[in-house]
């Protein structure tokens, strides 16, 4: 009888708490839809394009090869190879903007100006003697060609090191391919018996790159990102909601009214936990469902492992939320503390950016977060179809950190009862 | 056991027993050795200025706070020994509207009902009864609480405390901030509960409320109960002068002489109300109600006609000021 009554009380508290979110548009947005908002924006921007796509790299080209230059004491104006280089860039699907000069950041219409305004990510300056150098026009007094290297200059955006690095690597890869093609053309003009030796000499090592079969399926970036956003769900739905769960009741005065009834504090806590958990699972389902609906993600669905991982991650999120909720004087203070914690944390859990691109201290901090472990575990389970044993280190970490943080949350909650 | 207002003699069962209760916060004594009983079926008022210790006492009665020393019993059960039983006997109406704004009245009541173990048809029937009792129409109960007027919210706030049919009802400032119409409606609800035999303990800043509703009142100040009795007994105990204001068609020396001869009249004087443009005769006495008929006949025998007569008697407010040195209205304004 007493157990049945307690179950009714827990369910009543959980339902009322849940309706508080369901009937409040702002709360729905920040608790349930905010991670989805991120997923859709970032997913549509980057997710469906694939890692090898170059069209999103905007390259500025200053083709000085079209200008006059002095070769062997006479004026020369030949831009055949420079123009071929620019056309090849276009053919390689880069988004190309052409400029008359590199210029400076103050002069509109120059490459430097557009780099400073982030219109282009990188600029390539082709020298005036580009064609003349590569076509052996420089000769000595006896008429023999003088070996002359063509020199390209790359300009990158220091304010965006990651973007610049990607653009730089892509352009260097393109140049390498362009050089190979050039070598093919030049070598074809020497006697055939020497051609194969020269080919080996100029390009002694060949490289081919294959993606390791970590998944058994061909995956895109979005396929990794969607499971990763479950870390955001814990921050935005779990931590966010738990942090206001008690503070809201206290501010409204309903907490006192609940405690005046024959309801134990443990029952109130159980109701709140249940509601937070329901919100976390609902938000997770929305995220994964949206991934399927909007991006047709190609994932493995080991549901018991997914549900358990989310539960363990939720323990940490709700534990931190309970600490905030119990210690904050009112709901406004709880909200402020939550934003202060969850907004920076979302960049350290590997949901948007891989931790490997971050400085070492940030990597250590990120790796210590239980939410990062959840992201790793879920990505392993859902994208690589790893067995549960393979993500056991993450699961153990999530369990231990979850139990510790939740226990601290209970202690904070119990101490808050003295302040009624 | 219904009892008439002021009838405190035939008490044989106390629903609230406060025995030598003290509450300390460090060096501060918020409640200082307070003892009081509230009899079954009684409406008991707790008055006092801010900081008198009322809120602390109320919190201890609700079980939100433990006394430093002393015992509290509700319905014969010790609040420390059997808190669950006490909570089942007690219905608490907080002074603020403590409801979920995003739920409608029925959903709010269902929530609080479930906390008290009600469910199914029993809960539904009880909610229907209370919605009728608190005069909330069916259309209104389907709307969210946030759309309700202050009076409607206050009625749902009371209904939420009555779901489990408590024997003892604790109302903290039940009519604070309400307009006269809603105040009267709530008084009616409280009187109906009284007629059902409920024991009611209320705190209030409104003297008319205490005088109108309460069988007995306790005045608290600086953590102690400094007076406890029926309102009219408290007024009787305080020896204060009353004023009878007579407005005759004219004031003659014969009239003044006749009035001053009445036994019990201390003095009289003429007063002119500049706003009304009316001259009146003010008669100072300690027994205004007793000598009023003699005053009326004195006016007639002096050959004058009475246009109006007003009796300014000692009120509970006067008693409060006398005992605490502060006006309850000041407290009320501070509270509002």
XYZ file of C-alpha atoms in Angstrom:
756
model
C 0.000 0.000 0.000
C 2.749 2.379 1.036
C 4.846 1.407 -1.999
C 1.890 1.991 -4.337
C 1.321 5.397 -2.788
C 5.006 6.280 -3.164
C 4.943 5.221 -6.831
C 1.882 7.437 -7.397
C 3.683 10.331 -5.735
C 6.864 9.827 -7.797
C 4.858 9.661 -11.023
C 2.806 12.737 -10.084
C 5.959 14.754 -9.377
C 7.625 13.535 -12.583
C 4.545 14.277 -14.710
C 4.065 17.760 -13.285
C 7.732 18.510 -13.777
C 7.630 17.237 -17.345
C 4.541 19.325 -18.150
C 6.485 22.365 -16.947
C 8.740 21.862 -19.972
C 6.104 20.628 -22.387
C 3.886 23.673 -21.821
C 6.604 26.300 -21.952
C 7.842 27.208 -25.442
C 11.073 28.777 -24.208
C 11.819 25.745 -22.077
C 11.058 23.413 -24.979
C 13.519 25.311 -27.155
C 16.365 25.471 -24.651
C 15.860 22.031 -23.168
C 14.816 19.874 -26.081
C 15.452 21.724 -29.318
C 18.630 23.725 -28.723
C 20.934 20.754 -29.489
C 18.791 20.007 -32.538
C 19.209 23.593 -33.679
C 22.991 23.118 -33.540
C 22.792 19.791 -35.346
C 20.727 21.167 -38.201
C 22.807 24.315 -38.688
C 26.153 22.550 -38.551
C 24.891 19.430 -40.274
C 23.560 21.315 -43.277
C 26.657 23.510 -43.399
C 29.266 20.754 -43.257
C 27.775 17.412 -42.503
C 26.443 16.205 -45.828
C 29.323 17.450 -47.983
C 31.842 14.729 -47.174
C 35.418 15.206 -46.010
C 36.986 15.384 -49.522
C 34.777 18.134 -50.840
C 36.746 21.154 -52.009
C 33.989 23.408 -53.306
C 33.612 24.917 -49.865
C 37.274 26.045 -49.974
C 37.348 29.553 -51.376
C 40.681 30.286 -53.072
C 41.903 33.616 -54.302
C 44.295 33.596 -57.296
C 46.561 36.484 -58.234
C 47.665 35.442 -61.720
C 50.652 37.719 -62.434
C 51.658 35.308 -65.227
C 49.503 37.435 -67.522
C 51.794 40.387 -66.961
C 54.919 41.180 -68.909
C 58.279 39.911 -67.715
C 61.884 40.174 -68.943
C 63.314 36.943 -70.326
C 66.775 36.823 -71.817
C 66.742 40.660 -72.006
C 63.485 40.902 -73.921
C 59.882 41.469 -72.857
C 57.777 38.341 -72.689
C 54.051 37.965 -71.977
C 52.894 34.350 -71.898
C 50.345 33.033 -69.418
C 49.618 29.600 -70.889
C 50.638 27.527 -67.860
C 49.349 30.134 -65.332
C 45.927 30.060 -66.999
C 46.031 26.250 -67.115
C 46.801 26.259 -63.346
C 43.761 28.461 -62.622
C 41.526 26.346 -64.834
C 42.785 23.186 -63.140
C 41.878 24.720 -59.760
C 38.354 25.275 -61.047
C 38.221 21.782 -62.465
C 39.267 20.462 -59.046
C 36.079 22.069 -57.716
C 37.691 24.828 -55.657
C 35.706 28.056 -55.523
C 38.099 30.427 -57.280
C 38.197 34.228 -57.106
C 40.709 36.018 -59.365
C 42.527 39.228 -58.403
C 44.851 41.618 -60.194
C 47.106 41.993 -57.164
C 47.581 40.640 -53.653
C 47.303 44.189 -52.253
C 46.639 45.004 -48.632
C 43.756 44.657 -46.212
C 42.657 48.266 -46.697
C 42.298 48.101 -50.512
C 38.980 46.745 -51.723
C 39.216 44.336 -54.656
C 42.531 42.807 -53.604
C 43.172 39.311 -52.272
C 44.509 40.634 -48.934
C 41.305 42.641 -48.452
C 39.133 39.554 -49.029
C 41.235 37.369 -46.717
C 40.791 39.931 -43.951
C 37.012 39.903 -44.605
C 37.018 36.080 -44.717
C 35.658 36.011 -48.253
C 38.527 33.687 -49.198
C 40.427 31.302 -46.973
C 43.712 31.261 -48.927
C 45.324 33.160 -51.804
C 47.790 31.805 -54.401
C 50.075 34.246 -56.146
C 51.361 33.031 -59.538
C 54.576 34.831 -60.575
C 54.876 36.792 -63.853
C 57.466 34.327 -65.184
C 55.476 31.195 -64.306
C 55.006 30.020 -67.929
C 58.472 31.183 -68.990
C 60.140 29.251 -66.158
C 58.203 26.034 -66.662
C 58.648 26.123 -70.460
C 62.459 26.561 -70.242
C 62.533 30.004 -71.925
C 65.535 31.142 -69.930
C 68.644 30.234 -71.947
C 72.342 31.027 -71.658
C 74.498 32.672 -74.323
C 74.958 29.353 -76.056
C 71.200 28.840 -76.277
C 71.024 26.063 -73.626
C 68.071 26.218 -71.239
C 68.799 27.499 -67.724
C 66.911 25.440 -65.104
C 64.601 27.956 -63.432
C 62.081 27.046 -60.760
C 58.651 28.668 -60.734
C 57.768 30.047 -57.290
C 54.174 30.145 -56.022
C 53.311 32.108 -52.884
C 50.431 31.042 -50.584
C 48.772 33.528 -48.210
C 46.670 32.110 -45.367
C 44.316 33.602 -42.761
C 46.042 33.548 -39.352
C 42.764 34.373 -37.598
C 41.417 30.942 -38.559
C 44.255 28.464 -38.106
C 42.101 25.362 -38.527
C 40.330 26.573 -41.669
C 43.601 27.865 -43.121
C 45.353 24.592 -42.406
C 42.644 22.635 -44.236
C 42.774 25.063 -47.197
C 46.583 25.000 -47.268
C 46.728 21.196 -47.242
C 44.154 21.043 -50.010
C 46.063 23.534 -52.222
C 49.396 21.807 -51.585
C 47.771 18.517 -52.600
C 46.431 20.178 -55.733
C 49.863 21.670 -56.582
C 51.440 18.255 -56.134
C 48.963 16.830 -58.654
C 49.566 19.743 -61.029
C 53.329 19.163 -60.851
C 52.856 15.462 -61.651
C 50.802 16.345 -64.685
C 53.418 18.912 -65.800
C 56.165 16.315 -65.374
C 54.196 13.863 -67.500
C 53.981 16.421 -70.309
C 57.670 17.378 -70.140
C 58.901 13.813 -69.839
C 56.858 12.804 -72.861
C 59.112 15.089 -74.952
C 62.365 13.241 -74.135
C 63.395 10.026 -75.872
C 61.115 7.163 -74.977
C 63.901 4.888 -73.696
C 64.749 7.403 -70.946
C 61.201 8.292 -70.029
C 60.543 5.499 -67.499
C 63.870 6.155 -65.697
C 63.206 9.863 -65.493
C 59.676 9.222 -64.233
C 61.044 7.197 -61.321
C 63.727 9.777 -60.610
C 61.355 12.727 -60.432
C 58.665 10.842 -58.542
C 60.323 7.917 -56.772
C 57.552 7.214 -54.259
C 53.899 6.759 -55.012
C 51.246 6.952 -52.312
C 47.692 5.777 -52.273
C 45.283 6.534 -49.416
C 42.430 4.286 -48.430
C 39.936 4.807 -45.606
C 40.281 2.083 -42.983
C 37.176 -0.059 -42.734
C 36.277 0.956 -39.173
C 32.565 0.764 -39.733
C 31.710 -1.753 -42.378
C 29.807 1.096 -44.032
C 30.753 4.195 -45.939
C 30.284 6.998 -43.430
C 30.064 10.758 -43.787
C 30.953 13.347 -41.188
C 27.313 13.779 -40.210
C 27.130 10.072 -39.389
C 29.723 10.679 -36.658
C 28.239 13.979 -35.628
C 24.677 12.851 -34.913
C 25.636 10.347 -32.186
C 28.150 12.893 -30.891
C 25.395 15.398 -30.281
C 24.008 13.155 -27.546
C 26.742 14.729 -25.417
C 25.058 18.065 -26.081
C 21.739 16.528 -25.089
C 23.167 15.703 -21.671
C 24.388 19.266 -21.254
C 21.310 21.027 -22.580
C 18.540 18.701 -21.518
C 19.956 16.816 -18.540
C 22.088 19.400 -16.784
C 19.935 22.331 -17.820
C 16.668 20.828 -16.632
C 18.045 19.254 -13.459
C 19.643 22.554 -12.483
C 16.280 24.315 -12.337
C 14.199 21.362 -11.119
C 14.514 22.110 -7.408
C 15.330 25.827 -7.724
C 12.113 26.388 -9.671
C 10.023 24.666 -7.013
C 11.742 26.629 -4.275
C 11.230 29.970 -6.046
C 7.563 29.139 -6.683
C 7.046 27.926 -3.109
C 5.719 24.593 -4.333
C 8.673 22.757 -2.822
C 7.526 23.696 0.691
C 4.001 22.678 -0.179
C 5.190 19.291 -1.440
C 7.304 18.729 1.675
C 4.358 19.677 3.925
C 2.445 16.767 2.353
C 3.274 13.239 3.510
C 5.942 12.920 0.846
C 9.505 12.009 1.733
C 12.350 14.086 0.281
C 13.593 10.897 -1.416
C 10.266 10.586 -3.239
C 10.558 14.171 -4.492
C 14.088 13.438 -5.670
C 12.969 10.256 -7.426
C 10.200 12.164 -9.224
C 12.613 14.849 -10.351
C 15.166 12.279 -11.491
C 12.545 10.417 -13.471
C 11.415 13.604 -15.191
C 15.000 14.625 -16.026
C 15.665 11.161 -17.401
C 12.508 11.281 -19.527
C 13.598 14.626 -20.950
C 17.102 13.323 -21.727
C 15.716 10.270 -23.533
C 13.104 12.338 -25.374
C 15.737 14.825 -26.490
C 18.052 11.962 -27.538
C 15.244 10.414 -29.573
C 14.565 13.787 -31.224
C 18.248 14.161 -32.127
C 18.637 10.669 -33.523
C 15.270 10.858 -35.280
C 16.228 14.189 -36.850
C 19.511 12.673 -37.991
C 17.577 10.014 -39.862
C 14.957 12.441 -41.171
C 17.177 15.333 -42.275
C 20.518 13.671 -43.017
C 19.649 10.015 -43.617
C 22.370 8.968 -41.168
C 23.685 5.466 -41.580
C 24.161 4.081 -38.061
C 24.123 0.870 -36.037
C 21.298 0.595 -33.518
C 22.469 -1.399 -30.513
C 19.610 -0.037 -28.419
C 20.440 -1.635 -25.023
C 23.981 -0.266 -25.230
C 22.751 3.157 -26.352
C 20.095 3.345 -23.612
C 22.560 2.258 -20.915
C 25.255 4.705 -22.063
C 22.790 7.589 -22.042
C 21.570 6.576 -18.568
C 25.113 6.552 -17.188
C 25.891 9.895 -18.816
C 22.628 11.306 -17.477
C 23.715 10.419 -13.922
C 26.606 12.881 -14.231
C 24.520 15.593 -15.897
C 21.661 15.327 -13.412
C 24.145 15.125 -10.523
C 25.773 18.415 -11.554
C 22.312 19.897 -12.167
C 21.160 18.871 -8.693
C 24.193 20.493 -7.100
C 23.453 23.751 -8.946
C 19.727 23.540 -8.236
C 20.207 22.882 -4.547
C 22.829 25.527 -3.947
C 21.383 28.336 -6.101
C 19.248 30.820 -4.209
C 16.617 30.996 -6.918
C 15.882 29.851 -10.436
C 17.552 32.885 -12.052
C 20.813 32.121 -10.257
C 20.527 28.442 -11.233
C 20.027 29.395 -14.889
C 23.014 31.736 -14.869
C 25.307 29.102 -13.333
C 24.104 26.478 -15.815
C 24.796 28.681 -18.826
C 28.220 29.496 -17.385
C 29.025 25.790 -17.181
C 27.276 24.208 -20.153
C 28.073 26.751 -22.871
C 31.894 26.426 -22.617
C 31.721 22.676 -21.910
C 29.960 21.894 -25.183
C 33.114 22.797 -27.095
C 35.260 20.381 -25.074
C 33.272 17.181 -25.466
C 34.215 16.434 -29.059
C 30.701 16.876 -30.407
C 31.516 19.696 -32.841
C 35.293 19.620 -33.141
C 37.642 16.719 -32.594
C 39.629 17.163 -29.394
C 42.798 16.481 -31.416
C 42.686 19.969 -32.981
C 42.734 21.573 -29.527
C 45.776 22.581 -27.463
C 47.050 19.871 -25.131
C 45.610 21.330 -21.864
C 42.196 21.610 -23.527
C 42.487 18.001 -24.699
C 43.283 16.819 -21.150
C 40.341 18.802 -19.775
C 38.009 17.518 -22.479
C 39.072 13.910 -21.990
C 38.303 14.191 -18.262
C 34.673 15.118 -18.906
C 32.147 12.301 -18.607
C 30.229 13.812 -21.529
C 33.271 13.269 -23.787
C 33.322 9.631 -22.705
C 29.664 9.331 -23.636
C 30.357 10.858 -27.066
C 33.238 8.402 -27.610
C 31.214 5.410 -26.450
C 28.119 6.299 -28.456
C 30.141 7.071 -31.592
C 31.904 3.728 -31.208
C 28.634 1.857 -30.758
C 26.621 3.650 -33.428
C 29.154 4.299 -36.176
C 31.678 1.482 -35.813
C 29.302 -1.125 -34.400
C 31.813 -1.778 -31.611
C 30.768 -4.459 -29.127
C 29.966 -3.285 -25.622
C 33.271 -4.693 -24.311
C 35.177 -2.417 -26.677
C 33.711 0.709 -25.075
C 34.016 -0.697 -21.535
C 36.685 1.843 -20.439
C 34.298 4.673 -21.339
C 31.380 2.875 -19.661
C 33.361 2.340 -16.453
C 34.429 5.988 -16.461
C 30.810 7.084 -17.014
C 29.597 4.816 -14.204
C 32.145 5.997 -11.668
C 31.837 9.688 -12.505
C 28.045 9.367 -12.677
C 27.813 7.777 -9.243
C 30.164 10.327 -7.684
C 28.428 13.355 -9.209
C 24.959 12.019 -8.472
C 25.942 11.281 -4.861
C 27.231 14.851 -4.537
C 23.941 16.045 -6.025
C 21.972 14.109 -3.392
C 24.126 15.559 -0.602
C 23.529 19.088 -1.938
C 19.799 18.379 -2.223
C 19.608 17.100 1.341
C 21.478 20.102 2.659
C 19.067 22.384 0.774
C 16.157 20.928 2.767
C 17.493 22.764 5.812
C 16.913 26.071 4.026
C 13.159 25.649 3.611
C -18.484 19.322 17.250
C -19.553 22.744 16.025
C -19.063 25.557 18.410
C -20.368 29.070 18.505
C -18.088 32.031 18.193
C -16.533 32.862 21.523
C -17.507 29.582 23.090
C -14.260 28.296 24.508
C -15.344 26.976 27.854
C -16.565 23.512 26.894
C -13.256 22.420 25.330
C -12.566 18.737 25.816
C -10.263 18.018 22.862
C -7.425 20.062 21.524
C -6.397 19.580 17.890
C -3.327 21.784 18.216
C -1.198 21.614 21.342
C 1.867 23.778 21.601
C 3.740 23.189 24.825
C 6.670 25.355 25.924
C 8.007 25.653 22.393
C 11.196 27.609 21.849
C 13.082 28.128 18.604
C 16.535 29.631 18.566
C 18.661 30.706 15.610
C 22.063 31.103 17.191
C 21.687 33.846 19.746
C 18.296 34.951 18.430
C 15.198 33.548 20.102
C 12.493 33.586 17.429
C 9.869 31.764 19.503
C 10.219 32.003 23.243
C 8.580 29.335 25.391
C 5.190 29.536 23.678
C 2.297 27.414 24.878
C -1.175 27.432 23.387
C -3.948 25.047 22.474
C -6.492 25.191 19.678
C -9.682 23.290 20.441
C -11.375 21.029 17.916
C -13.759 23.034 15.730
C -12.313 26.368 16.800
C -11.135 29.219 14.570
C -7.983 30.520 16.180
C -6.256 33.692 15.010
C -2.570 34.388 15.371
C -1.735 38.085 15.258
C 1.555 39.834 15.560
C 3.851 42.357 13.945
C 6.565 41.276 11.549
C 9.350 39.487 13.368
C 7.020 38.499 16.205
C 7.725 34.808 15.575
C 4.458 33.917 13.823
C 6.099 32.541 10.665
C 8.578 30.470 12.684
C 5.742 29.057 14.775
C 3.747 28.275 11.621
C 6.759 26.539 10.049
C 7.141 24.421 13.174
C 3.431 23.565 13.105
C 3.789 22.438 9.465
C 6.835 20.341 10.245
C 9.104 22.455 8.057
C 11.207 23.341 11.095
C 11.927 21.563 14.369
C 11.607 23.354 17.693
C 14.755 23.800 19.749
C 12.742 22.667 22.747
C 9.138 21.927 23.610
C 6.539 19.775 21.905
C 3.882 20.270 19.269
C 0.972 17.900 18.808
C -1.576 17.932 16.010
C -4.672 15.834 16.590
C -2.897 14.230 19.532
C 0.113 13.116 17.438
C 3.575 14.490 18.134
C 4.974 16.288 15.119
C 8.419 14.785 15.762
C 7.178 11.296 16.665
C 4.631 10.740 13.917
C 5.220 13.313 11.162
C 3.350 11.349 8.474
C 0.179 11.095 10.603
C 0.431 14.791 11.460
C 0.826 15.726 7.777
C -2.273 13.709 6.938
C -4.271 15.589 9.582
C -2.978 18.989 8.550
C -4.028 21.117 5.577
C -1.804 24.116 4.999
C -2.824 27.137 2.927
C 0.311 29.205 2.353
C 0.076 32.994 2.236
C 1.448 33.098 -1.331
C -0.318 31.436 -4.235
C 1.598 28.191 -4.360
C 0.302 26.504 -7.494
C 1.690 25.503 -10.886
C 0.828 28.288 -13.307
C 1.127 26.013 -16.323
C -1.512 23.604 -15.011
C -5.234 24.246 -14.812
C -7.149 24.090 -11.527
C -8.152 20.461 -11.947
C -4.574 19.398 -12.800
C -3.186 21.319 -9.822
C -5.680 19.700 -7.484
C -5.007 16.259 -8.970
C -1.287 16.735 -8.367
C -1.666 17.730 -4.722
C -4.304 15.028 -4.235
C -1.899 12.356 -5.440
C 0.715 13.591 -2.982
C -1.800 12.748 -0.256
C -2.402 9.277 -1.679
C -5.669 9.983 -3.502
C -6.230 8.456 -6.910
C -8.877 7.253 -9.347
C -12.541 8.067 -8.835
C -11.970 9.067 -5.208
C -9.628 11.823 -6.345
C -11.918 12.922 -9.162
C -14.957 13.105 -6.877
C -13.047 15.035 -4.237
C -11.833 17.538 -6.852
C -15.410 17.996 -8.088
C -16.596 18.597 -4.518
C -13.908 21.169 -3.873
C -14.434 22.987 -7.146
C -18.066 23.332 -6.176
C -17.154 24.280 -2.605
C -14.781 26.983 -3.796
C -17.322 28.205 -6.369
C -15.079 27.677 -9.411
C -17.083 27.117 -12.584
C -16.300 24.296 -15.005
C -15.130 26.657 -17.772
C -12.606 28.334 -15.512
C -11.091 25.121 -14.191
C -10.000 24.127 -17.688
C -7.898 27.269 -18.071
C -4.348 27.511 -16.825
C -3.933 29.064 -13.389
C -1.864 31.879 -14.913
C -5.072 33.255 -16.477
C -7.005 33.385 -13.173
C -7.858 36.462 -11.127
C -6.293 36.845 -7.678
C -9.487 35.698 -5.973
C -9.807 32.568 -8.108
C -6.183 31.644 -7.513
C -6.691 32.116 -3.781
C -9.684 29.761 -3.836
C -7.758 27.048 -5.696
C -4.896 27.616 -3.244
C -7.294 26.794 -0.411
C -8.869 23.848 -2.246
C -5.409 22.295 -2.716
C -5.055 22.135 1.074
C -8.458 20.506 1.598
C -8.175 17.568 -0.809
C -7.306 15.027 1.850
C -10.051 16.304 4.167
C -7.721 17.468 6.932
C -9.083 17.994 10.429
C -6.775 20.919 11.114
C -6.453 23.722 8.579
C -3.702 26.264 8.799
C -4.323 29.441 6.806
C -1.480 31.903 6.504
C -2.830 35.367 5.633
C -5.708 33.872 3.615
C -7.176 37.140 2.329
C -4.043 39.265 1.920
C -4.262 41.423 -1.194
C -7.869 40.544 -2.028
C -10.603 43.038 -2.884
C -13.594 43.262 -0.478
C -15.814 41.047 -2.645
C -13.297 38.212 -2.844
C -12.421 38.700 0.820
C -16.053 38.133 1.800
C -16.226 35.061 -0.457
C -13.206 33.592 1.292
C -14.631 34.398 4.720
C -17.682 32.418 3.672
C -15.482 29.460 2.712
C -13.686 29.630 6.064
C -16.995 29.823 7.924
C -18.288 26.830 5.964
C -15.214 24.862 6.968
C -15.841 25.909 10.549
C -19.407 24.650 10.269
C -18.053 21.321 9.041
C -16.254 21.066 12.364
C -12.752 21.763 11.064
C -10.191 23.257 13.384
C -8.778 26.396 11.814
C -5.673 28.286 12.766
C -5.161 31.454 10.771
C -2.694 34.282 10.770
C -3.897 37.665 9.645
C -3.048 41.328 9.567
C -6.694 42.287 9.269
C -8.427 43.116 12.498
C -11.906 42.914 10.999
C -11.056 39.422 9.795
C -9.852 38.306 13.214
C -12.854 39.838 14.948
C -15.310 38.441 12.413
C -13.948 34.934 12.099
C -11.981 33.944 15.165
C -13.251 32.341 18.340
C -9.980 33.229 19.987
C -6.892 35.165 19.035
C -3.333 35.122 20.299
C -1.198 38.226 19.951
C 2.494 37.469 19.540
C 5.331 39.902 20.004
C 9.062 39.287 20.237
C 8.572 35.527 20.190
C 6.042 35.411 23.047
C 2.288 35.260 23.252
C 1.380 38.442 25.070
C -2.408 38.034 24.976
C -4.748 35.138 24.236
C -8.531 35.231 24.457
C -11.737 35.751 22.509
C -11.599 39.080 20.636
C -14.425 40.660 22.642
C -12.851 39.477 25.887
C -9.549 41.040 24.920
C -11.333 44.304 24.150
C -13.198 44.137 27.440
C -10.030 43.562 29.384
C -8.478 46.704 27.978
C -9.771 49.755 29.815
C -9.956 52.317 27.045
C -12.232 55.279 26.421
C -14.909 55.164 23.713
C -16.448 58.086 21.907
C -20.138 58.642 21.065
C -20.505 61.247 18.327
C -23.982 62.803 18.191
C -25.039 65.164 15.408
C -28.220 66.974 16.579
C -30.129 69.648 14.619
C -28.638 72.173 17.065
C -26.407 72.067 20.154
C -27.871 73.937 23.086
C -26.521 74.447 26.657
C -29.494 72.421 27.858
C -28.415 69.490 25.694
C -24.794 69.629 26.911
C -25.973 69.801 30.509
C -28.300 66.795 30.065
C -25.556 64.697 28.486
C -22.978 65.530 31.160
C -25.422 64.440 33.852
C -25.526 60.856 32.475
C -23.677 58.484 34.743
C -20.508 57.170 33.060
C -19.919 60.219 30.871
C -16.455 61.551 31.572
C -16.774 64.695 29.513
C -18.281 66.098 26.318
C -17.268 68.754 23.842
C -18.440 70.380 20.608
C -16.586 69.569 17.425
C -16.924 71.004 13.932
C -16.156 68.868 10.867
C -14.884 71.352 8.275
C -15.180 68.877 5.420
C -18.763 67.977 6.121
C -19.732 71.395 7.545
C -21.374 69.614 10.440
C -21.203 70.401 14.160
C -21.319 67.429 16.526
C -21.222 66.651 20.229
C -18.440 64.241 21.258
C -19.173 62.247 24.431
C -16.234 60.480 26.109
C -17.020 57.354 28.131
C -15.701 53.897 29.017
C -19.113 52.306 28.589
C -20.384 53.614 25.294
C -22.695 50.758 24.431
C -24.341 50.822 27.893
C -25.156 54.537 27.992
C -26.163 54.973 24.341
C -29.950 54.751 25.054
C -29.641 57.415 27.788
C -27.771 59.709 25.392
C -30.539 59.332 22.824
C -33.277 60.164 25.369
C -31.215 63.112 26.709
C -31.100 64.613 23.202
C -34.898 64.265 22.883
C -35.572 65.684 26.351
C -33.422 68.720 25.496
C -35.849 69.495 22.661
C -33.409 68.699 19.865
C -33.502 66.097 17.099
C -30.805 63.524 16.353
C -29.543 63.686 12.760
C -26.960 60.930 13.261
C -25.183 59.082 16.007
C -21.922 57.182 15.795
C -20.225 54.984 18.336
C -16.465 54.640 18.084
C -15.695 51.638 20.195
C -12.385 50.053 21.117
C -11.296 47.581 18.467
C -8.867 44.731 18.383
C -6.580 47.092 16.523
C -6.563 49.382 19.581
C -5.761 46.393 21.775
C -2.942 45.425 19.445
C -1.460 48.916 19.465
C -1.733 49.056 23.233
C 0.030 45.722 23.658
C 2.704 45.911 20.967
C 3.149 49.637 20.515
C 2.684 49.182 16.763
C -0.240 49.530 14.403
C -1.349 46.390 12.589
C -2.197 48.529 9.585
C 1.456 49.594 9.432
C 2.387 45.928 9.472
C -0.125 45.242 6.764
C 1.245 48.019 4.574
C 4.759 46.746 5.104
C 3.559 43.282 4.246
C 1.801 44.403 1.066
